[in-house]
Amino acid sequence: MHSLKQQRLSLSIFFFLTGFSFSSWTSRIPTIKAALDLNEAELGSILFVMPISSLIGLTFSGWLISKFDSRVPLTGSFLANALCLVLIGLASSTASLVVALFLYALSMRILNIALNTQAITLQKQFDRKINGSFHGLWSTGGIVGVGFTTLLVSLGVPIIPHLIIVSFLLLLMTLYFYKFLLRGDKSTSGNKLVFGKPDPFILYLGLLVFCAAICEGGMFDWSGIYFQKVIKEEVFTAGYLIFMIFMATSRFVSDRIIEKIGMAATYIFSASLVFVGILLAILFPSYWPAMVGFSLVGFGTASVFPMTYSLAGTSKKYSPGMAVSLIATFGVVGMLLGPPMIGYLAHAFNLKISFITFAIAGIMLIPISQLFFRLEK
């Protein structure tokens, strides 16, 4: 039996690598867009395949967690995730890109459920909150991924060798660290989906994740395009990088913020930052206001997912794995609607106007979170 320290370190590595993998390809979206000569609407349609794939993954991601220790689907999906990165880099047509993104999103769906199930279970063995730090490491991995991409873009390194290098690194790290992951966390109850009247507990938490997914997923997919098309920055990863830096910073301090002001106030604080940050980037579309705005959005969105997944682990009706799977589905729907909606609105109007979607989704965190905490009283 490995020690808690080894288990936490190993899980931390996987959170870090997941963020590194995700940002490595998303920060290359402008490269892919240019290579395939896509307009905003076409890009939005292609990105639409990822949340559809994740939604399809709902049918068996929760089942995998209920049938096996979470380390099994975690390891398998991570290996598949690494290989799918290579497929994205090799995609030379719209059809091949759609297939690669479908498979990548499917592996990411299973991986995220397994990661958060492990995190919730491991959290129960600690007296202080540690869940926020895991998500902070995810964001830190994202920062390193964007930074690495920025370096390679500035050096003129093509996307194919870039993603092959990342994939090789992920495979090596997975094969070494999987043996230290938490074992024996398979739940024996609460694994069946109960149909009928919606459970308010799951519904409100799901809606919080839905709004956060629209903001977070949209920023992942469109921040580079915004800096390229609206801010007119040649190094288009600047906005994405600053967003990820402040997201990571927020997640590392979010546990302390929650302990001081409570979760209810933290949701309000987060929503306000997202709203103000987006408006700043829209109203003053130049480099420094946009950088400050994206920083506020990163700081604001950061704590929503870890807070909500932690609350999911307290469900009296479902096991942690099933509760996370159900709530994550709302996030998938947010990803399903958010990025493509931005593409269509940008094509119909302009990219600045389309970003108002993020401000609306951000401010909606306030009334939804208040309804949840009233329910829990």
mmCIF file of N, CA and C in Angstrom, residues 225-342:
data_model
loop_
_atom_site.group_PDB
_atom_site.id
_atom_site.type_symbol
_atom_site.label_atom_id
_atom_site.label_comp_id
_atom_site.label_asym_id
_atom_site.label_seq_id
_atom_site.Cartn_x
_atom_site.Cartn_y
_atom_site.Cartn_z
ATOM 1 N N ILE A 225 -7.822 33.154 -30.666
ATOM 2 C CA ILE A 225 -8.428 33.812 -31.829
ATOM 3 C C ILE A 225 -8.745 35.274 -31.512
ATOM 4 N N TYR A 226 -9.214 35.543 -30.284
ATOM 5 C CA TYR A 226 -9.545 36.909 -29.885
ATOM 6 C C TYR A 226 -8.304 37.803 -29.947
ATOM 7 N N PHE A 227 -7.191 37.302 -29.425
ATOM 8 C CA PHE A 227 -5.967 38.095 -29.452
ATOM 9 C C PHE A 227 -5.412 38.233 -30.871
ATOM 10 N N GLN A 228 -5.672 37.262 -31.698
ATOM 11 C CA GLN A 228 -5.189 37.321 -33.080
ATOM 12 C C GLN A 228 -6.037 38.262 -33.927
ATOM 13 N N LYS A 229 -7.371 38.170 -33.807
ATOM 14 C CA LYS A 229 -8.269 38.908 -34.681
ATOM 15 C C LYS A 229 -8.682 40.276 -34.145
ATOM 16 N N VAL A 230 -8.914 40.361 -32.823
ATOM 17 C CA VAL A 230 -9.407 41.609 -32.231
ATOM 18 C C VAL A 230 -8.266 42.466 -31.693
ATOM 19 N N ILE A 231 -7.379 41.860 -30.926
ATOM 20 C CA ILE A 231 -6.264 42.607 -30.332
ATOM 21 C C ILE A 231 -5.134 42.808 -31.342
ATOM 22 N N LYS A 232 -5.121 41.994 -32.386
ATOM 23 C CA LYS A 232 -4.114 42.080 -33.464
ATOM 24 C C LYS A 232 -2.709 41.788 -32.958
ATOM 25 N N GLU A 233 -2.585 40.762 -32.104
ATOM 26 C CA GLU A 233 -1.285 40.370 -31.579
ATOM 27 C C GLU A 233 -0.726 39.200 -32.392
ATOM 28 N N GLU A 234 0.527 39.343 -32.831
ATOM 29 C CA GLU A 234 1.156 38.282 -33.607
ATOM 30 C C GLU A 234 1.382 37.040 -32.748
ATOM 31 N N VAL A 235 1.843 37.251 -31.496
ATOM 32 C CA VAL A 235 1.995 36.127 -30.555
ATOM 33 C C VAL A 235 0.628 35.938 -29.898
ATOM 34 N N PHE A 236 -0.230 35.161 -30.575
ATOM 35 C CA PHE A 236 -1.636 35.070 -30.190
ATOM 36 C C PHE A 236 -1.877 34.296 -28.904
ATOM 37 N N THR A 237 -0.855 33.641 -28.359
ATOM 38 C CA THR A 237 -1.044 32.854 -27.136
ATOM 39 C C THR A 237 -0.986 33.700 -25.861
ATOM 40 N N ALA A 238 -0.705 35.002 -25.980
ATOM 41 C CA ALA A 238 -0.522 35.858 -24.799
ATOM 42 C C ALA A 238 -1.758 35.868 -23.900
ATOM 43 N N GLY A 239 -2.948 36.036 -24.508
ATOM 44 C CA GLY A 239 -4.168 36.089 -23.717
ATOM 45 C C GLY A 239 -4.480 34.763 -23.056
ATOM 46 N N TYR A 240 -4.287 33.690 -23.784
ATOM 47 C CA TYR A 240 -4.504 32.347 -23.245
ATOM 48 C C TYR A 240 -3.548 32.087 -22.087
ATOM 49 N N LEU A 241 -2.303 32.511 -22.249
ATOM 50 C CA LEU A 241 -1.294 32.286 -21.215
ATOM 51 C C LEU A 241 -1.635 33.020 -19.930
ATOM 52 N N ILE A 242 -2.015 34.299 -20.028
ATOM 53 C CA ILE A 242 -2.318 35.073 -18.821
ATOM 54 C C ILE A 242 -3.593 34.541 -18.152
ATOM 55 N N PHE A 243 -4.544 34.091 -18.962
ATOM 56 C CA PHE A 243 -5.760 33.459 -18.429
ATOM 57 C C PHE A 243 -5.403 32.221 -17.607
ATOM 58 N N MET A 244 -4.519 31.381 -18.140
ATOM 59 C CA MET A 244 -4.124 30.155 -17.457
ATOM 60 C C MET A 244 -3.295 30.449 -16.203
ATOM 61 N N ILE A 245 -2.433 31.458 -16.264
ATOM 62 C CA ILE A 245 -1.613 31.811 -15.098
ATOM 63 C C ILE A 245 -2.499 32.212 -13.916
ATOM 64 N N PHE A 246 -3.483 33.056 -14.177
ATOM 65 C CA PHE A 246 -4.344 33.514 -13.087
ATOM 66 C C PHE A 246 -5.334 32.439 -12.653
ATOM 67 N N MET A 247 -5.692 31.552 -13.567
ATOM 68 C CA MET A 247 -6.534 30.429 -13.176
ATOM 69 C C MET A 247 -5.775 29.522 -12.200
ATOM 70 N N ALA A 248 -4.527 29.227 -12.530
ATOM 71 C CA ALA A 248 -3.709 28.378 -11.660
ATOM 72 C C ALA A 248 -3.489 29.045 -10.301
ATOM 73 N N THR A 249 -3.161 30.338 -10.311
ATOM 74 C CA THR A 249 -2.933 31.073 -9.065
ATOM 75 C C THR A 249 -4.165 31.013 -8.174
ATOM 76 N N SER A 250 -5.329 31.233 -8.788
ATOM 77 C CA SER A 250 -6.576 31.212 -8.029
ATOM 78 C C SER A 250 -6.840 29.844 -7.419
ATOM 79 N N ARG A 251 -6.569 28.782 -8.175
ATOM 80 C CA ARG A 251 -6.857 27.443 -7.667
ATOM 81 C C ARG A 251 -5.937 27.055 -6.516
ATOM 82 N N PHE A 252 -4.718 27.567 -6.513
ATOM 83 C CA PHE A 252 -3.819 27.253 -5.414
ATOM 84 C C PHE A 252 -4.211 27.985 -4.128
ATOM 85 N N VAL A 253 -4.906 29.115 -4.266
ATOM 86 C CA VAL A 253 -5.316 29.854 -3.066
ATOM 87 C C VAL A 253 -6.808 29.692 -2.766
ATOM 88 N N SER A 254 -7.536 28.990 -3.671
ATOM 89 C CA SER A 254 -8.990 28.902 -3.505
ATOM 90 C C SER A 254 -9.402 28.192 -2.224
ATOM 91 N N ASP A 255 -8.638 27.164 -1.815
ATOM 92 C CA ASP A 255 -8.984 26.455 -0.575
ATOM 93 C C ASP A 255 -8.940 27.398 0.621
ATOM 94 N N ARG A 256 -7.949 28.291 0.647
ATOM 95 C CA ARG A 256 -7.841 29.257 1.753
ATOM 96 C C ARG A 256 -8.954 30.295 1.683
ATOM 97 N N ILE A 257 -9.279 30.735 0.465
ATOM 98 C CA ILE A 257 -10.366 31.717 0.307
ATOM 99 C C ILE A 257 -11.676 31.122 0.796
ATOM 100 N N ILE A 258 -11.935 29.866 0.424
ATOM 101 C CA ILE A 258 -13.176 29.199 0.845
ATOM 102 C C ILE A 258 -13.242 29.069 2.358
ATOM 103 N N GLU A 259 -12.115 28.730 2.988
ATOM 104 C CA GLU A 259 -12.083 28.587 4.441
ATOM 105 C C GLU A 259 -12.347 29.913 5.144
ATOM 106 N N LYS A 260 -11.979 31.031 4.499
ATOM 107 C CA LYS A 260 -12.154 32.349 5.131
ATOM 108 C C LYS A 260 -13.551 32.928 4.916
ATOM 109 N N ILE A 261 -14.069 32.829 3.676
ATOM 110 C CA ILE A 261 -15.350 33.496 3.389
ATOM 111 C C ILE A 261 -16.483 32.529 3.093
ATOM 112 N N GLY A 262 -16.183 31.246 2.943
ATOM 113 C CA GLY A 262 -17.216 30.252 2.669
ATOM 114 C C GLY A 262 -17.481 30.088 1.183
ATOM 115 N N MET A 263 -18.084 28.957 0.841
ATOM 116 C CA MET A 263 -18.327 28.664 -0.571
ATOM 117 C C MET A 263 -19.359 29.593 -1.202
ATOM 118 N N ALA A 264 -20.411 29.934 -0.481
ATOM 119 C CA ALA A 264 -21.468 30.783 -1.041
ATOM 120 C C ALA A 264 -20.898 32.129 -1.486
ATOM 121 N N ALA A 265 -20.084 32.743 -0.632
ATOM 122 C CA ALA A 265 -19.478 34.038 -0.972
ATOM 123 C C ALA A 265 -18.445 33.889 -2.078
ATOM 124 N N THR A 266 -17.766 32.751 -2.119
ATOM 125 C CA THR A 266 -16.755 32.524 -3.155
ATOM 126 C C THR A 266 -17.395 32.447 -4.532
ATOM 127 N N TYR A 267 -18.566 31.840 -4.636
ATOM 128 C CA TYR A 267 -19.279 31.810 -5.921
ATOM 129 C C TYR A 267 -19.618 33.231 -6.385
ATOM 130 N N ILE A 268 -20.073 34.074 -5.464
ATOM 131 C CA ILE A 268 -20.416 35.455 -5.808
ATOM 132 C C ILE A 268 -19.174 36.216 -6.259
ATOM 133 N N PHE A 269 -18.086 36.046 -5.522
ATOM 134 C CA PHE A 269 -16.820 36.700 -5.852
ATOM 135 C C PHE A 269 -16.328 36.264 -7.239
ATOM 136 N N SER A 270 -16.407 34.971 -7.507
ATOM 137 C CA SER A 270 -15.957 34.428 -8.785
ATOM 138 C C SER A 270 -16.783 34.977 -9.941
ATOM 139 N N ALA A 271 -18.098 34.996 -9.767
ATOM 140 C CA ALA A 271 -18.989 35.486 -10.816
ATOM 141 C C ALA A 271 -18.712 36.950 -11.146
ATOM 142 N N SER A 272 -18.463 37.743 -10.121
ATOM 143 C CA SER A 272 -18.201 39.171 -10.323
ATOM 144 C C SER A 272 -16.921 39.401 -11.118
ATOM 145 N N LEU A 273 -15.897 38.614 -10.818
ATOM 146 C CA LEU A 273 -14.625 38.752 -11.533
ATOM 147 C C LEU A 273 -14.779 38.395 -13.010
ATOM 148 N N VAL A 274 -15.510 37.331 -13.293
ATOM 149 C CA VAL A 274 -15.719 36.922 -14.683
ATOM 150 C C VAL A 274 -16.451 38.018 -15.448
ATOM 151 N N PHE A 275 -17.512 38.538 -14.860
ATOM 152 C CA PHE A 275 -18.334 39.565 -15.513
ATOM 153 C C PHE A 275 -17.517 40.814 -15.819
ATOM 154 N N VAL A 276 -16.810 41.308 -14.818
ATOM 155 C CA VAL A 276 -16.003 42.525 -15.000
ATOM 156 C C VAL A 276 -14.876 42.293 -16.001
ATOM 157 N N GLY A 277 -14.228 41.143 -15.922
ATOM 158 C CA GLY A 277 -13.104 40.846 -16.809
ATOM 159 C C GLY A 277 -13.507 40.794 -18.268
ATOM 160 N N ILE A 278 -14.621 40.143 -18.562
ATOM 161 C CA ILE A 278 -15.087 40.057 -19.951
ATOM 162 C C ILE A 278 -15.475 41.438 -20.477
ATOM 163 N N LEU A 279 -16.192 42.205 -19.673
ATOM 164 C CA LEU A 279 -16.580 43.548 -20.108
ATOM 165 C C LEU A 279 -15.360 44.413 -20.389
ATOM 166 N N LEU A 280 -14.333 44.285 -19.576
ATOM 167 C CA LEU A 280 -13.111 45.071 -19.773
ATOM 168 C C LEU A 280 -12.468 44.735 -21.118
ATOM 169 N N ALA A 281 -12.401 43.444 -21.449
ATOM 170 C CA ALA A 281 -11.792 43.026 -22.717
ATOM 171 C C ALA A 281 -12.633 43.456 -23.917
ATOM 172 N N ILE A 282 -13.956 43.519 -23.739
ATOM 173 C CA ILE A 282 -14.844 43.905 -24.842
ATOM 174 C C ILE A 282 -14.832 45.417 -25.066
ATOM 175 N N LEU A 283 -14.945 46.166 -23.970
ATOM 176 C CA LEU A 283 -15.062 47.622 -24.079
ATOM 177 C C LEU A 283 -13.752 48.310 -24.429
ATOM 178 N N PHE A 284 -12.634 47.693 -24.047
ATOM 179 C CA PHE A 284 -11.315 48.278 -24.326
ATOM 180 C C PHE A 284 -10.442 47.237 -25.034
ATOM 181 N N PRO A 285 -10.713 47.009 -26.327
ATOM 182 C CA PRO A 285 -10.046 45.930 -27.056
ATOM 183 C C PRO A 285 -8.611 46.264 -27.487
ATOM 184 N N SER A 286 -7.769 46.493 -26.506
ATOM 185 C CA SER A 286 -6.341 46.690 -26.769
ATOM 186 C C SER A 286 -5.564 45.797 -25.813
ATOM 187 N N TYR A 287 -4.257 45.732 -25.992
ATOM 188 C CA TYR A 287 -3.452 44.704 -25.338
ATOM 189 C C TYR A 287 -3.603 44.657 -23.821
ATOM 190 N N TRP A 288 -3.292 45.759 -23.115
ATOM 191 C CA TRP A 288 -3.256 45.706 -21.651
ATOM 192 C C TRP A 288 -4.633 45.564 -21.006
ATOM 193 N N PRO A 289 -5.672 46.302 -21.481
ATOM 194 C CA PRO A 289 -6.999 46.047 -20.899
ATOM 195 C C PRO A 289 -7.463 44.603 -21.102
ATOM 196 N N ALA A 290 -7.177 44.044 -22.277
ATOM 197 C CA ALA A 290 -7.564 42.657 -22.525
ATOM 198 C C ALA A 290 -6.781 41.688 -21.638
ATOM 199 N N MET A 291 -5.508 41.979 -21.418
ATOM 200 C CA MET A 291 -4.700 41.123 -20.547
ATOM 201 C C MET A 291 -5.235 41.152 -19.120
ATOM 202 N N VAL A 292 -5.589 42.353 -18.625
ATOM 203 C CA VAL A 292 -6.160 42.470 -17.280
ATOM 204 C C VAL A 292 -7.508 41.759 -17.226
ATOM 205 N N GLY A 293 -8.325 41.955 -18.268
ATOM 206 C CA GLY A 293 -9.641 41.327 -18.311
ATOM 207 C C GLY A 293 -9.555 39.810 -18.310
ATOM 208 N N PHE A 294 -8.663 39.261 -19.133
ATOM 209 C CA PHE A 294 -8.498 37.813 -19.184
ATOM 210 C C PHE A 294 -7.942 37.272 -17.861
ATOM 211 N N SER A 295 -7.140 38.095 -17.183
ATOM 212 C CA SER A 295 -6.619 37.702 -15.866
ATOM 213 C C SER A 295 -7.760 37.549 -14.861
ATOM 214 N N LEU A 296 -8.674 38.525 -14.870
ATOM 215 C CA LEU A 296 -9.816 38.476 -13.954
ATOM 216 C C LEU A 296 -10.715 37.275 -14.253
ATOM 217 N N VAL A 297 -10.917 36.995 -15.531
ATOM 218 C CA VAL A 297 -11.742 35.843 -15.915
ATOM 219 C C VAL A 297 -11.091 34.548 -15.436
ATOM 220 N N GLY A 298 -9.777 34.437 -15.624
ATOM 221 C CA GLY A 298 -9.059 33.252 -15.162
ATOM 222 C C GLY A 298 -9.170 33.070 -13.661
ATOM 223 N N PHE A 299 -9.013 34.160 -12.910
ATOM 224 C CA PHE A 299 -9.104 34.091 -11.448
ATOM 225 C C PHE A 299 -10.527 33.752 -11.010
ATOM 226 N N GLY A 300 -11.512 34.275 -11.765
ATOM 227 C CA GLY A 300 -12.907 34.066 -11.381
ATOM 228 C C GLY A 300 -13.423 32.672 -11.675
ATOM 229 N N THR A 301 -13.081 32.125 -12.837
ATOM 230 C CA THR A 301 -13.614 30.811 -13.203
ATOM 231 C C THR A 301 -12.931 29.678 -12.452
ATOM 232 N N ALA A 302 -11.736 29.918 -11.943
ATOM 233 C CA ALA A 302 -10.876 28.849 -11.430
ATOM 234 C C ALA A 302 -11.498 27.998 -10.339
ATOM 235 N N SER A 303 -12.160 28.610 -9.384
ATOM 236 C CA SER A 303 -12.610 27.856 -8.210
ATOM 237 C C SER A 303 -13.939 27.142 -8.399
ATOM 238 N N VAL A 304 -14.651 27.439 -9.484
ATOM 239 C CA VAL A 304 -16.006 26.906 -9.638
ATOM 240 C C VAL A 304 -16.007 25.383 -9.781
ATOM 241 N N PHE A 305 -15.171 24.846 -10.649
ATOM 242 C CA PHE A 305 -15.149 23.394 -10.854
ATOM 243 C C PHE A 305 -14.712 22.632 -9.598
ATOM 244 N N PRO A 306 -13.565 22.983 -8.978
ATOM 245 C CA PRO A 306 -13.187 22.236 -7.767
ATOM 246 C C PRO A 306 -14.193 22.360 -6.634
ATOM 247 N N MET A 307 -14.777 23.546 -6.444
ATOM 248 C CA MET A 307 -15.792 23.702 -5.405
ATOM 249 C C MET A 307 -16.997 22.803 -5.673
ATOM 250 N N THR A 308 -17.458 22.829 -6.908
ATOM 251 C CA THR A 308 -18.675 22.095 -7.257
ATOM 252 C C THR A 308 -18.456 20.588 -7.196
ATOM 253 N N TYR A 309 -17.306 20.121 -7.648
ATOM 254 C CA TYR A 309 -17.014 18.690 -7.568
ATOM 255 C C TYR A 309 -16.855 18.236 -6.115
ATOM 256 N N SER A 310 -16.302 19.098 -5.264
ATOM 257 C CA SER A 310 -16.211 18.770 -3.842
ATOM 258 C C SER A 310 -17.601 18.608 -3.242
ATOM 259 N N LEU A 311 -18.512 19.507 -3.600
ATOM 260 C CA LEU A 311 -19.891 19.414 -3.119
ATOM 261 C C LEU A 311 -20.567 18.153 -3.653
ATOM 262 N N ALA A 312 -20.212 17.743 -4.882
ATOM 263 C CA ALA A 312 -20.790 16.532 -5.468
ATOM 264 C C ALA A 312 -20.478 15.310 -4.622
ATOM 265 N N GLY A 313 -19.305 15.297 -4.004
ATOM 266 C CA GLY A 313 -18.904 14.170 -3.168
ATOM 267 C C GLY A 313 -19.717 14.020 -1.899
ATOM 268 N N THR A 314 -20.553 15.018 -1.584
ATOM 269 C CA THR A 314 -21.393 14.953 -0.378
ATOM 270 C C THR A 314 -22.809 14.464 -0.692
ATOM 271 N N SER A 315 -23.049 14.063 -1.941
ATOM 272 C CA SER A 315 -24.383 13.596 -2.326
ATOM 273 C C SER A 315 -24.816 12.402 -1.476
ATOM 274 N N LYS A 316 -26.057 12.443 -0.999
ATOM 275 C CA LYS A 316 -26.611 11.342 -0.203
ATOM 276 C C LYS A 316 -27.268 10.277 -1.092
ATOM 277 N N LYS A 317 -27.427 10.603 -2.365
ATOM 278 C CA LYS A 317 -28.144 9.726 -3.287
ATOM 279 C C LYS A 317 -27.212 8.913 -4.176
ATOM 280 N N TYR A 318 -26.055 9.515 -4.531
ATOM 281 C CA TYR A 318 -25.152 8.872 -5.480
ATOM 282 C C TYR A 318 -23.745 8.729 -4.899
ATOM 283 N N SER A 319 -23.007 7.749 -5.431
ATOM 284 C CA SER A 319 -21.596 7.598 -5.085
ATOM 285 C C SER A 319 -20.821 8.784 -5.666
ATOM 286 N N PRO A 320 -19.615 9.075 -5.132
ATOM 287 C CA PRO A 320 -18.837 10.198 -5.670
ATOM 288 C C PRO A 320 -18.620 10.118 -7.177
ATOM 289 N N GLY A 321 -18.276 8.918 -7.677
ATOM 290 C CA GLY A 321 -18.028 8.764 -9.108
ATOM 291 C C GLY A 321 -19.260 9.050 -9.944
ATOM 292 N N MET A 322 -20.421 8.538 -9.528
ATOM 293 C CA MET A 322 -21.655 8.762 -10.268
ATOM 294 C C MET A 322 -22.099 10.218 -10.176
ATOM 295 N N ALA A 323 -21.975 10.830 -8.982
ATOM 296 C CA ALA A 323 -22.362 12.237 -8.818
ATOM 297 C C ALA A 323 -21.502 13.134 -9.699
ATOM 298 N N VAL A 324 -20.195 12.891 -9.706
ATOM 299 C CA VAL A 324 -19.303 13.683 -10.558
ATOM 300 C C VAL A 324 -19.643 13.483 -12.028
ATOM 301 N N SER A 325 -19.945 12.239 -12.406
ATOM 302 C CA SER A 325 -20.284 11.948 -13.794
ATOM 303 C C SER A 325 -21.544 12.694 -14.228
ATOM 304 N N LEU A 326 -22.560 12.694 -13.351
ATOM 305 C CA LEU A 326 -23.812 13.384 -13.679
ATOM 306 C C LEU A 326 -23.604 14.892 -13.783
ATOM 307 N N ILE A 327 -22.897 15.449 -12.809
ATOM 308 C CA ILE A 327 -22.672 16.896 -12.807
ATOM 309 C C ILE A 327 -21.765 17.309 -13.960
ATOM 310 N N ALA A 328 -20.772 16.476 -14.254
ATOM 311 C CA ALA A 328 -19.871 16.772 -15.370
ATOM 312 C C ALA A 328 -20.623 16.801 -16.696
ATOM 313 N N THR A 329 -21.735 16.078 -16.766
ATOM 314 C CA THR A 329 -22.533 16.073 -17.994
ATOM 315 C C THR A 329 -23.060 17.469 -18.305
ATOM 316 N N PHE A 330 -23.435 18.197 -17.270
ATOM 317 C CA PHE A 330 -23.877 19.582 -17.478
ATOM 318 C C PHE A 330 -22.722 20.409 -18.046
ATOM 319 N N GLY A 331 -21.503 20.121 -17.556
ATOM 320 C CA GLY A 331 -20.339 20.805 -18.087
ATOM 321 C C GLY A 331 -20.124 20.477 -19.553
ATOM 322 N N VAL A 332 -20.369 19.226 -19.909
ATOM 323 C CA VAL A 332 -20.244 18.814 -21.309
ATOM 324 C C VAL A 332 -21.233 19.579 -22.184
ATOM 325 N N VAL A 333 -22.466 19.732 -21.680
ATOM 326 C CA VAL A 333 -23.473 20.487 -22.437
ATOM 327 C C VAL A 333 -23.029 21.945 -22.579
ATOM 328 N N GLY A 334 -22.407 22.496 -21.521
ATOM 329 C CA GLY A 334 -21.871 23.855 -21.609
ATOM 330 C C GLY A 334 -20.802 23.958 -22.681
ATOM 331 N N MET A 335 -19.938 22.943 -22.727
ATOM 332 C CA MET A 335 -18.925 22.896 -23.777
ATOM 333 C C MET A 335 -19.575 22.703 -25.151
ATOM 334 N N LEU A 336 -20.686 21.965 -25.156
ATOM 335 C CA LEU A 336 -21.416 21.692 -26.390
ATOM 336 C C LEU A 336 -21.973 22.980 -26.992
ATOM 337 N N LEU A 337 -22.491 23.840 -26.121
ATOM 338 C CA LEU A 337 -23.137 25.060 -26.600
ATOM 339 C C LEU A 337 -22.192 26.253 -26.702
ATOM 340 N N GLY A 338 -21.266 26.381 -25.728
ATOM 341 C CA GLY A 338 -20.452 27.585 -25.638
ATOM 342 C C GLY A 338 -19.549 27.881 -26.820
ATOM 343 N N PRO A 339 -18.503 27.085 -27.052
ATOM 344 C CA PRO A 339 -17.572 27.393 -28.144
ATOM 345 C C PRO A 339 -18.219 27.498 -29.527
ATOM 346 N N PRO A 340 -19.111 26.553 -29.918
ATOM 347 C CA PRO A 340 -19.752 26.717 -31.226
ATOM 348 C C PRO A 340 -20.614 27.975 -31.299
ATOM 349 N N MET A 341 -21.308 28.307 -30.186
ATOM 350 C CA MET A 341 -22.133 29.504 -30.174
ATOM 351 C C MET A 341 -21.292 30.755 -30.428
ATOM 352 N N ILE A 342 -20.107 30.782 -29.803
ATOM 353 C CA ILE A 342 -19.199 31.914 -30.025
ATOM 354 C C ILE A 342 -18.830 32.001 -31.504
#
